[in-house]
Short mmCIF file of C-alpha atoms in Angstrom, two decimals:
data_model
loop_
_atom_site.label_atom_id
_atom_site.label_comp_id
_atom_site.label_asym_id
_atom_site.label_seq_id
_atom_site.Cartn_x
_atom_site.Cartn_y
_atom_site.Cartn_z
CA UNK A 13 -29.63 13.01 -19.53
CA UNK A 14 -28.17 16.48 -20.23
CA UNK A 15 -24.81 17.16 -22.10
CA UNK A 16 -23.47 18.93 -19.19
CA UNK A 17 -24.26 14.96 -16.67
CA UNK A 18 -23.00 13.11 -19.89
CA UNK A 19 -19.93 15.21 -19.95
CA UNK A 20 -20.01 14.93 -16.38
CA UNK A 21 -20.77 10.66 -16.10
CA UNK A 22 -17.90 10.39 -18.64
CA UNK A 23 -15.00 11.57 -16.53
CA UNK A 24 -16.15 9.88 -13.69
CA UNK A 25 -15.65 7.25 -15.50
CA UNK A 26 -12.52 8.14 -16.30
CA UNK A 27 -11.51 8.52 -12.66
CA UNK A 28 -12.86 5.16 -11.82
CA UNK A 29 -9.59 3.73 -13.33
CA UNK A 30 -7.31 6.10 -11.24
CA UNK A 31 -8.90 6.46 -8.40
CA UNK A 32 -7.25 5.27 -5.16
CA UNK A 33 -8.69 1.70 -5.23
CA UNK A 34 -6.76 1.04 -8.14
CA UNK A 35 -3.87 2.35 -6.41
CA UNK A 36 -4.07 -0.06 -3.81
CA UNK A 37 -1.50 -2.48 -5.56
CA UNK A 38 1.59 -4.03 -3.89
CA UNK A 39 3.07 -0.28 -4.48
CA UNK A 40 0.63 1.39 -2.14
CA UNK A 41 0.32 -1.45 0.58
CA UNK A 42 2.95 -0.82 2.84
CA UNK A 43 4.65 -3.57 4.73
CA UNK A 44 7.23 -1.17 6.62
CA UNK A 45 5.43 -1.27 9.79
CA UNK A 46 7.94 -2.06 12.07
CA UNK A 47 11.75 -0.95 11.44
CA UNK A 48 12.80 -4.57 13.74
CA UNK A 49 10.78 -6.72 10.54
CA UNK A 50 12.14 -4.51 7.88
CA UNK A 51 15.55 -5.73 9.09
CA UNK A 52 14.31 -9.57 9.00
CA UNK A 53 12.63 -9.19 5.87
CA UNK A 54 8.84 -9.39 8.01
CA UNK A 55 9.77 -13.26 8.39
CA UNK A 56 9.42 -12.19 11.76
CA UNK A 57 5.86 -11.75 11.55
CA UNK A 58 3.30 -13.54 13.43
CA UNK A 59 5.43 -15.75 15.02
CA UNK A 60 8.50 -13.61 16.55
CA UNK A 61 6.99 -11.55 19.76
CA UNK A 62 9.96 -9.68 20.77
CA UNK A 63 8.58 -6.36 19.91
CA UNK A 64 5.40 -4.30 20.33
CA UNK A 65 5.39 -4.26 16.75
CA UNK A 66 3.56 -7.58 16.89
CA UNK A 67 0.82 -5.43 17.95
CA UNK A 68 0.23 -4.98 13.99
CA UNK A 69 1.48 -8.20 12.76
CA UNK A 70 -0.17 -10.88 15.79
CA UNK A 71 -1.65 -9.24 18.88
CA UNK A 72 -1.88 -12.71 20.29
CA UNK A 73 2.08 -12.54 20.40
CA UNK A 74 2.22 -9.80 23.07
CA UNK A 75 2.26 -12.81 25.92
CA UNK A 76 5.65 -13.13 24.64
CA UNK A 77 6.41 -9.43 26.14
CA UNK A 78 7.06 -8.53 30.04
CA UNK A 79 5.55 -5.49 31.75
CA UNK A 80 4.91 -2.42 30.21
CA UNK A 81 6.61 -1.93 26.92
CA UNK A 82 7.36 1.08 24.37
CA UNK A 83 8.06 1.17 20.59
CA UNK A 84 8.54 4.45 18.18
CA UNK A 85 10.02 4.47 15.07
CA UNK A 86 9.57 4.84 11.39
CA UNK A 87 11.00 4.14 8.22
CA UNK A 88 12.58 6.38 5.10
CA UNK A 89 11.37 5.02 1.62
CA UNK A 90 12.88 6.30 -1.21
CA UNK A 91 11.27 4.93 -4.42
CA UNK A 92 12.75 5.68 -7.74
CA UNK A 93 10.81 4.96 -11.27
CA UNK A 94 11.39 5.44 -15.05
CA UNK A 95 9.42 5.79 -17.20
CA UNK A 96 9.91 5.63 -21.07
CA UNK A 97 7.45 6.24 -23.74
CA UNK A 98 6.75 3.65 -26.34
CA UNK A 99 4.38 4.83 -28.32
CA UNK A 100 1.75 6.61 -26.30
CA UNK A 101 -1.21 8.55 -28.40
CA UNK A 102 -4.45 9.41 -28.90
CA UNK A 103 -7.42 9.29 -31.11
CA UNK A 104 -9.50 12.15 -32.91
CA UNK A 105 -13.11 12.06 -32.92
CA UNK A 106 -15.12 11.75 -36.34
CA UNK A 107 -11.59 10.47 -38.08
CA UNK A 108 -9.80 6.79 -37.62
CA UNK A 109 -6.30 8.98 -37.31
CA UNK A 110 -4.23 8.17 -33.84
CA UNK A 111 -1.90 11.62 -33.16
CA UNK A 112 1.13 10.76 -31.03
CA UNK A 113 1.01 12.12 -27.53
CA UNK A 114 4.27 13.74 -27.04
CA UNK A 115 6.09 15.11 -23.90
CA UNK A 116 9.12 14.17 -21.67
CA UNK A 117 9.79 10.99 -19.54
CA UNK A 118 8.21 12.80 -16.18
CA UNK A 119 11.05 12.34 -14.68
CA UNK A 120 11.10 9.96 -11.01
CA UNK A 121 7.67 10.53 -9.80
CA UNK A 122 8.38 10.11 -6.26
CA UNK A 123 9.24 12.39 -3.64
CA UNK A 124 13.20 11.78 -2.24
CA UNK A 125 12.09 10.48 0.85
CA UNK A 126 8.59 9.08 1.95
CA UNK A 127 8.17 8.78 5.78
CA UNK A 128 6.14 6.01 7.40
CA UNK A 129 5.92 6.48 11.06
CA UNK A 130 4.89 3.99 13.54
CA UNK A 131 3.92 3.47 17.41
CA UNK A 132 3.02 0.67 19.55
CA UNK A 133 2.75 0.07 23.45
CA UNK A 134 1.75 -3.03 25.10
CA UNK A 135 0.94 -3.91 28.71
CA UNK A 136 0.95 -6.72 30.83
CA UNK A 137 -2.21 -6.46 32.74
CA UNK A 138 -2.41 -9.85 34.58
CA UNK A 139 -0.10 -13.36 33.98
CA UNK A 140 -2.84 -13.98 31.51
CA UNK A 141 -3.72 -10.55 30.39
CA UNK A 142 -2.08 -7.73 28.27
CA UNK A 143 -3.76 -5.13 25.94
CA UNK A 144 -2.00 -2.98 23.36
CA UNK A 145 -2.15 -0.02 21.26
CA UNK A 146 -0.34 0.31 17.42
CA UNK A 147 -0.81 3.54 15.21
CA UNK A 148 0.72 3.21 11.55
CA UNK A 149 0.05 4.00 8.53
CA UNK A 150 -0.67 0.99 6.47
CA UNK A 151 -1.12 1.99 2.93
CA UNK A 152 -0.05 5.32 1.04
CA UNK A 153 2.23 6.34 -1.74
CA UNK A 154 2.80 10.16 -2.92
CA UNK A 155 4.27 11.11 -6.65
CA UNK A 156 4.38 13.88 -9.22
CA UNK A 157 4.95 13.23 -12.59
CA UNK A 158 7.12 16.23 -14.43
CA UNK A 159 4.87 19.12 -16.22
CA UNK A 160 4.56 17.88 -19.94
CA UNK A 161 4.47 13.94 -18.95
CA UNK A 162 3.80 11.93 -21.63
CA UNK A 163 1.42 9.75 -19.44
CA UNK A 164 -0.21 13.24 -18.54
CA UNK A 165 -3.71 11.24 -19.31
CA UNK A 166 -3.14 8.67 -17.08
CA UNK A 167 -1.85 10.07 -14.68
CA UNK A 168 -0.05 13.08 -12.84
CA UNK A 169 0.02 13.67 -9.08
CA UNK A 170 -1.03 11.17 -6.50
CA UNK A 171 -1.45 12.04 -2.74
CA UNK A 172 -2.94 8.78 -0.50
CA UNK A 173 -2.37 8.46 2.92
CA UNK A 174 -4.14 5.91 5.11
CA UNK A 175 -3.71 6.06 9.41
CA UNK A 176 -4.22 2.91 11.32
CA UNK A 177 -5.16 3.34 14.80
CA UNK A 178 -5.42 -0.14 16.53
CA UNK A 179 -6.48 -1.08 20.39
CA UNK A 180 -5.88 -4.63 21.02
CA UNK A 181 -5.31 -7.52 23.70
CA UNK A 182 -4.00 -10.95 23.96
CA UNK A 183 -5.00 -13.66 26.27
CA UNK A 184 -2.79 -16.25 27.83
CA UNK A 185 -5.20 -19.75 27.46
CA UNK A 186 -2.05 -22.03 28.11
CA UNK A 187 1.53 -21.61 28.91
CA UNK A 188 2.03 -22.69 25.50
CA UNK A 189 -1.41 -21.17 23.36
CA UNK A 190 -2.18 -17.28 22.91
CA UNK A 191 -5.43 -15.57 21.50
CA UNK A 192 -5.26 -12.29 20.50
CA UNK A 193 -7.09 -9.43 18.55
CA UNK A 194 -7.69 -6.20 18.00
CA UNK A 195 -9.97 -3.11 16.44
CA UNK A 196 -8.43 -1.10 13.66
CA UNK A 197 -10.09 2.17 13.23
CA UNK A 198 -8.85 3.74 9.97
CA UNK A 199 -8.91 7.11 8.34
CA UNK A 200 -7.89 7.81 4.72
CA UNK A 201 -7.50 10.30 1.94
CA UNK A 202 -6.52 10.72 -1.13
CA UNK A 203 -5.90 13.57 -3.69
CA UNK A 204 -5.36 12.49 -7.46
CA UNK A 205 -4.92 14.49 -10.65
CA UNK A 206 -4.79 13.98 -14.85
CA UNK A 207 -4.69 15.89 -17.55
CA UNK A 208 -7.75 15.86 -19.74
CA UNK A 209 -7.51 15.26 -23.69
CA UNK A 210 -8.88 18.21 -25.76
CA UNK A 211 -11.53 17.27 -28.83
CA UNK A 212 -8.69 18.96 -31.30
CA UNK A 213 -4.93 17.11 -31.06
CA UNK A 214 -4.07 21.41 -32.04
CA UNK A 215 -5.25 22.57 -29.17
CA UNK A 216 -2.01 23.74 -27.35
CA UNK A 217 -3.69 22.90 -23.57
CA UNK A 218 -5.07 19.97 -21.82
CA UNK A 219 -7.56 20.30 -19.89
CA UNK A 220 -7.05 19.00 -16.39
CA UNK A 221 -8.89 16.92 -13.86
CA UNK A 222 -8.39 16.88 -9.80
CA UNK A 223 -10.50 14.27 -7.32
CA UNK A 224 -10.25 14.73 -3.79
CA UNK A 225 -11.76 12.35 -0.97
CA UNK A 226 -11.40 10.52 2.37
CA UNK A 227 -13.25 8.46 4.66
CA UNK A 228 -13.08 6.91 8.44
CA UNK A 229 -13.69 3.23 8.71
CA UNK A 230 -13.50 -0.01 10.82
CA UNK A 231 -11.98 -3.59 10.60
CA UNK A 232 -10.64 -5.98 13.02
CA UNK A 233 -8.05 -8.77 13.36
CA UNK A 234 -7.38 -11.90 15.11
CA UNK A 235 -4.39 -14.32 15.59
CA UNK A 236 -2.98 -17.23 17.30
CA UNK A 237 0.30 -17.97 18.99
CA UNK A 238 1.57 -21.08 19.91
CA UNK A 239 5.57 -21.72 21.58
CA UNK A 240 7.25 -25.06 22.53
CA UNK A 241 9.96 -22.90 24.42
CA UNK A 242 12.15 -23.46 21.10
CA UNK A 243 9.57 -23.32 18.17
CA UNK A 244 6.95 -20.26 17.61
CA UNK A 245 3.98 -20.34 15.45
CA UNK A 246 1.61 -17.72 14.74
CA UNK A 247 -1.72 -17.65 12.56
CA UNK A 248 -2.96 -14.12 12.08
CA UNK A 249 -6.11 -12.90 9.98
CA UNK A 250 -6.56 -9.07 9.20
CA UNK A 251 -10.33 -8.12 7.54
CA UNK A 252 -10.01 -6.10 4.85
CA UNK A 253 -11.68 -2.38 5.60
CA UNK A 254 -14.68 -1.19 2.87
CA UNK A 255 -13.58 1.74 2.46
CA UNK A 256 -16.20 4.72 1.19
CA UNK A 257 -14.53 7.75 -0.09
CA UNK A 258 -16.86 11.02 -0.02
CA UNK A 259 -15.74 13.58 -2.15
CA UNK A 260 -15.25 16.24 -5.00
CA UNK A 261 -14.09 15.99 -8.64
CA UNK A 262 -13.15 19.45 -10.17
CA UNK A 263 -12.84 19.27 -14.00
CA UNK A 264 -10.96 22.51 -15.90
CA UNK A 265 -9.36 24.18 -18.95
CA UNK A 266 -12.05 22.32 -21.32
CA UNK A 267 -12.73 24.14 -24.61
CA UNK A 268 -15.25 24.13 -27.22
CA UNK A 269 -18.07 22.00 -27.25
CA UNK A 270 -16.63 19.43 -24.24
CA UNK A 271 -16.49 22.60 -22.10
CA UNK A 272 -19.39 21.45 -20.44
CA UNK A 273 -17.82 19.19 -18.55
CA UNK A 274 -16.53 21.76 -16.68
CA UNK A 275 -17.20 21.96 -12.85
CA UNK A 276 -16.77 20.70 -9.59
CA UNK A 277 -19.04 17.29 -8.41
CA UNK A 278 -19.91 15.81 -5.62
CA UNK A 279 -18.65 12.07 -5.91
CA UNK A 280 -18.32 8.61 -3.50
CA UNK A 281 -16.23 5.32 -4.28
CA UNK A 282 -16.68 2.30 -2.40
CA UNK A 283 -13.00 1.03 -1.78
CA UNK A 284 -12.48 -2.73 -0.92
CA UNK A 285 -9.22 -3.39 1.20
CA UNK A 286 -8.11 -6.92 1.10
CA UNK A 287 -8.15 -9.40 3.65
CA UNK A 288 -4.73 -10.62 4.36
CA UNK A 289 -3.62 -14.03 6.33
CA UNK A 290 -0.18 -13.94 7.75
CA UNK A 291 1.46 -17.84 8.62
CA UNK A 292 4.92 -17.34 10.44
CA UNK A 293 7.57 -19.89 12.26
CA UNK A 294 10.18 -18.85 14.35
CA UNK A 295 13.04 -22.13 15.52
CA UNK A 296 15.77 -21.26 17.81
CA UNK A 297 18.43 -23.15 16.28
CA UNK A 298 20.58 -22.58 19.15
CA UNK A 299 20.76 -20.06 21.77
CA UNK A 300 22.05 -17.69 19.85
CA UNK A 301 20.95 -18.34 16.59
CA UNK A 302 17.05 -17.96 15.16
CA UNK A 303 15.53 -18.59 12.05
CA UNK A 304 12.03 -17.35 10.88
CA UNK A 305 10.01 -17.97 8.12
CA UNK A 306 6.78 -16.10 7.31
CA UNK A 307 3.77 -16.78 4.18
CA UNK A 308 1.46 -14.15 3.90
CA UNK A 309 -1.97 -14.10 1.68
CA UNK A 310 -3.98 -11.18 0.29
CA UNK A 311 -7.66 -11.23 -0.45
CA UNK A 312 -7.10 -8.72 -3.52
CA UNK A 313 -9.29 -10.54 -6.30
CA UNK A 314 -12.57 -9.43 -4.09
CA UNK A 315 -11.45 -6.62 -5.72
CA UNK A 316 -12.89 -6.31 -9.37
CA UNK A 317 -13.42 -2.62 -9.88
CA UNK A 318 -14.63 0.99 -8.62
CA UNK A 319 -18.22 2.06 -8.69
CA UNK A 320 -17.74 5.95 -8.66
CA UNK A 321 -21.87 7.50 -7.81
CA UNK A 322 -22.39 11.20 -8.72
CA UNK A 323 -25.10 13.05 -9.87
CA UNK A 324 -24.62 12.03 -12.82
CA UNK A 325 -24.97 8.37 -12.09
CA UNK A 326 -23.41 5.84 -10.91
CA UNK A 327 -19.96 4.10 -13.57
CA UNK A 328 -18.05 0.66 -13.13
CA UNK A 329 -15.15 -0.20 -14.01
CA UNK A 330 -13.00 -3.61 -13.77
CA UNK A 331 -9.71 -3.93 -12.47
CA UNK A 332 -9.78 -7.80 -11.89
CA UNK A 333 -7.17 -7.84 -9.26
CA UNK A 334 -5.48 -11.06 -8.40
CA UNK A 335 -4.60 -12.90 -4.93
CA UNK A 336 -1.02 -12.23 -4.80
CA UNK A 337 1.25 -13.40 -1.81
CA UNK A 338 4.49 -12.93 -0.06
CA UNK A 339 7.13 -15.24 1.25
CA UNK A 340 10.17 -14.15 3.70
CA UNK A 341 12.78 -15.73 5.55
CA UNK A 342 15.62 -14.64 7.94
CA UNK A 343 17.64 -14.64 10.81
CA UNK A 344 18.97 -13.38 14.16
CA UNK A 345 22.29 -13.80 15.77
CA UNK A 346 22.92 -12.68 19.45
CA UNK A 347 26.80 -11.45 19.21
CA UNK A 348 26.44 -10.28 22.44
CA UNK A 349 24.01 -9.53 25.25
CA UNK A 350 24.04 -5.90 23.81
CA UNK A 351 23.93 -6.63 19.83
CA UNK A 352 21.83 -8.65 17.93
CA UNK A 353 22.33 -8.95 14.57
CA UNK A 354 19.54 -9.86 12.04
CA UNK A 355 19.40 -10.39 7.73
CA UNK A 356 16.37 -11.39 5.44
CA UNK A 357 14.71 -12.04 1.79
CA UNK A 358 11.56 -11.92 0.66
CA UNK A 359 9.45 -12.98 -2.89
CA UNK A 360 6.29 -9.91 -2.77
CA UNK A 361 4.04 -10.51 -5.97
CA UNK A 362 2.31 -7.86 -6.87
CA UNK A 363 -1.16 -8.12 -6.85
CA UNK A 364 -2.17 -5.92 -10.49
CA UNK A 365 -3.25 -7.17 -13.52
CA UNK A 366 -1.89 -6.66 -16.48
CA UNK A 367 -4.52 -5.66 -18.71
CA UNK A 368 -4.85 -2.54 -16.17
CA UNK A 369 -1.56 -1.32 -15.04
CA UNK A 370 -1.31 2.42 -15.06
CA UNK A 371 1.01 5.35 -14.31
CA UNK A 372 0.00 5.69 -11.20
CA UNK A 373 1.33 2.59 -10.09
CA UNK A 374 4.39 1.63 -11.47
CA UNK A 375 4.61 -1.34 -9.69
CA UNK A 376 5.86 -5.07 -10.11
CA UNK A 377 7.30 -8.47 -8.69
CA UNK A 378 9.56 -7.17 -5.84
CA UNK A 379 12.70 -9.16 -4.05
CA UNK A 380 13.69 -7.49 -1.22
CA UNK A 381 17.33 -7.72 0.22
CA UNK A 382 17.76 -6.54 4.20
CA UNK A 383 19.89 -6.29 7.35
CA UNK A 384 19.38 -4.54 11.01
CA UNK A 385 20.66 -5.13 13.92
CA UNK A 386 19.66 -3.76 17.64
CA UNK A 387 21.91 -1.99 20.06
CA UNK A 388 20.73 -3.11 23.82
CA UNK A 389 21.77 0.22 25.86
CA UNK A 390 20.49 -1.57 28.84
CA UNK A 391 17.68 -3.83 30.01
CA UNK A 392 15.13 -0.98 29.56
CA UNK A 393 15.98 0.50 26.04
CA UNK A 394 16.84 -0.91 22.48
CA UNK A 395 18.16 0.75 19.66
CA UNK A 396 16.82 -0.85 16.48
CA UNK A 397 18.34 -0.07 13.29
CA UNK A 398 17.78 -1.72 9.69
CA UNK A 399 18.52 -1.35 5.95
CA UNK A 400 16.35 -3.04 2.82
CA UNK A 401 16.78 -3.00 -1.08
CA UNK A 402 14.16 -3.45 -3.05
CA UNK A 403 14.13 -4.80 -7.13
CA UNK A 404 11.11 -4.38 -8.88
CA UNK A 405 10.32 -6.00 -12.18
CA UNK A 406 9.85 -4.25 -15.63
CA UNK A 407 6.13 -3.99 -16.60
CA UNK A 408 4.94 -3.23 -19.28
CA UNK A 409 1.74 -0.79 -19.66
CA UNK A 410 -0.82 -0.56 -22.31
CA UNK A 411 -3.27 1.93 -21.20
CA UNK A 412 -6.65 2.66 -23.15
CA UNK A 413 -8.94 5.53 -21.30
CA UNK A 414 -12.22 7.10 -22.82
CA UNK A 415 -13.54 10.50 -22.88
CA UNK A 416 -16.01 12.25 -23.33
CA UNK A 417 -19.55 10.50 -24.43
CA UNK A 418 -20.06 9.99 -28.31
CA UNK A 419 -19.00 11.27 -30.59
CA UNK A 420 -17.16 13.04 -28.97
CA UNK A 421 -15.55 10.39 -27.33
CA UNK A 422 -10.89 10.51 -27.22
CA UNK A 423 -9.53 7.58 -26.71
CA UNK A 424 -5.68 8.20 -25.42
CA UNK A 425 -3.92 4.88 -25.01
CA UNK A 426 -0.84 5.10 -22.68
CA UNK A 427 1.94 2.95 -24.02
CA UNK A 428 5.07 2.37 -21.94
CA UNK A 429 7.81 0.74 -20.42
CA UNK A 430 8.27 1.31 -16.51
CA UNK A 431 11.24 0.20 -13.99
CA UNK A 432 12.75 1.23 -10.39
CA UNK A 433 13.45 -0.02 -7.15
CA UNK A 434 13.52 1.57 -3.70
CA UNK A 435 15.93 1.62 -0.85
CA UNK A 436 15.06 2.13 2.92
CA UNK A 437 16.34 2.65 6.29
CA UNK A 438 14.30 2.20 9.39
CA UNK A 439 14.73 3.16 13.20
CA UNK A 440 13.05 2.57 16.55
CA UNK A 441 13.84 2.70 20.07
CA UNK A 442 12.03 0.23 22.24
CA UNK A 443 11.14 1.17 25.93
CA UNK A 444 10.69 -1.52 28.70
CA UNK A 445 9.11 -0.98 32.37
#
């Protein structure tokens, strides 16, 4: 193989660890799909159908809905992060000495406000019949680490943004037992940067790294519904999408002998999405009053690693994701015909390992905290309103990534210490005809 493909294979390699698969933690799924669930805490879920929201969460639900109905909406993140440095350096090659990488904390990563818009429309066709229609966007994140960032190695500027476009129908077998199901046709991209370790600690610049791809791709889902008149259950199953981003890495700045690894390639990485199983109850306590309750599963240990193929060859690298899971619960209360009030909790493990958390993901354990209510103008349009807090749990990061192919090779180890939370409001108005 050539010095320039070695150079080349070797921060593929690199980007195999930071590339959006590995992104795909808890911090870049993104449950805010439907402002009514954010304000319930998604216990909601498969089980509540009194949205077209259920669209995403249990198609089979839609029974549940009269006539021709109308939902548009979004939600507002806004993420905060710190980061602090404990110890973060880098090796130098031909010597055993580690140089300490300095710079500043890179300030909150994220942007003030992250929009996640959402639509959905259902239609009853027939008294057993009703299709649907959802666009969201069901995984993304965006942050910027400050010029100078001490994790500059790891990471610097992330851009992924995933759109969900999903037909579906639902199918009246009993008066009591839904099926339901749908197509999800899914388009995403991502744009992801680091700054490259020179040979020499003296060197004043880094060089820098940018890798740009996207892809189209198709799953499905199918659920279950099931009502007493008092109790719902719903059973819903969403197949995780392979993924297979086509792309370019552009390499930069390199000096001396390394800068042959300069240039732009031509690279693809599979990208496996997780299945996820979503279990839900909803009990009408009394006519006024409901509680829900809502287990969800994700598939995310079929996710070991990214194979990134150039022409350079083809590099793995394990991430040995775990199964992680979420539980919710909440409740409504009808104060009136015109206001519904509605609160919720929910346990969200995140789904990294620690042997590979990065930068990129600052990510944890989260507890979220919520409230909504819904403002009936009349008995064709719904104002739907909701707050959530979110805590995320201190991790702790211990980094090593490679360069360059012996003996050449830099080892910079990120070390650090990384906490936040987010807040976010969400709004929808739901149309019925």
């Amino acid at each position: 193989m050539s010095l320039h493909r070695r150079f080349a294979s070797s921060l593929l390699a690199t980007f195999a660890l930071a590339a959006p698969g590995s992104a795909f933690a808890g911090g870049f799924y993104l449950q805010e799909q439907s402002p009514i669930e954010t304000g319930r805490a998604l216990s909601g879920g498969a089980a509540a159908g009194d949205d077209p929201s259920t669209i995403y969460f249990n198609p089979a639900a839609m029974t549940q809905l009269q006539g021709i109905q109308l939902s548009a909406g979004g939600s507002a993140l806004m993420p905060s992060a710190r980061q602090s440095n404990r110890g973060t350096s880098r090796s130098v090659p031909g010597s055993t000495l580690r140089v300490p990488v300095q710079g500043n904390d890179g300030g909150n990563p994220f942007e003030s406000v992250i929009p996640v818009p959402s639509f959905y429309a259902s239609a009853q066709i027939s008294d057993r019949l009703w299709l649907g229609l959802g666009v969201n966007a069901p995984f993304g994140l965006k942050l910027e680490y400050e010029d100078g960032f001490f994790g500059r190695y790891d990471s610097l500027y992330t851009d992924l943004k995933t759109y969900n476009i999903q037909p579906s129908f639902a199918y009246k077998l009993t008066d009591r037992l839904s099926v339901g199901g749908g197509v999800d046709v899914q388009y995403v991209k991502a744009t992801l940067t680091n700054a490259l370790p020179q040979l020499s600690p003296l060197v004043p610049t880094d060089g820098f790294a940018k890798l740009k791809g996207n892809d189209w791709s198709v799953g499905w889902n199918a659920g279950l519904f099931y009502t007493t008149g008092d109790t719902n259950f719903g059973v819903h199953f969403r197949k995780g999408i392979n993924q297979k981003l086509a792309g370019t890495q552009t390499v930069s700045g390199l000096v001396g002998p390394i800068a042959a690894g300069n240039g732009s390639f031509a690279a693809t990485a599979p990208l496996n999405l997780p299945d996820i199983v979503t279990v839900s109850m909803m009990h009408r306590l009394t006519p006024s009053l409901r509680a829900m309750l809502t287990g969800k599963w994700y598939n995310w240990s079929k996710f070991k690693g990214i194979a990134i193929t150039s022409a350079a060859g083809t590099t793995n690298k394990e991430l040995d994701y775990r199964d992680s899971y979420s539980v919710s619960a909440g409740a409504e209360y009808d104060v009136s015909p015109a206001l519904t009030l509605r609160a919720g909790t929910m346990f969200d493990r995140t789904p990294t390992n620690p042997q590979h958390l990065t930068t990129r993901v600052p990510d944890g354990d989260r507890v979220w905290l919520t409230g909504g209510a819904t403002f009936n103008i009349s008995p064709a349009a719904a104002l739907n309103v909701s707050y959530a807090h979110t805590f995320v749990e201190k991790a702790n990061i211990i980094r090593p990534d490679s360069y360059f192919p012996a003996p050449a090779t830099v080892t910079a180890t990120t070390l650090a210490q990384t906490s936040g939370n987010a807040d976010q409001v969400a709004a929808s108005v739901t149309l019925r005809f």
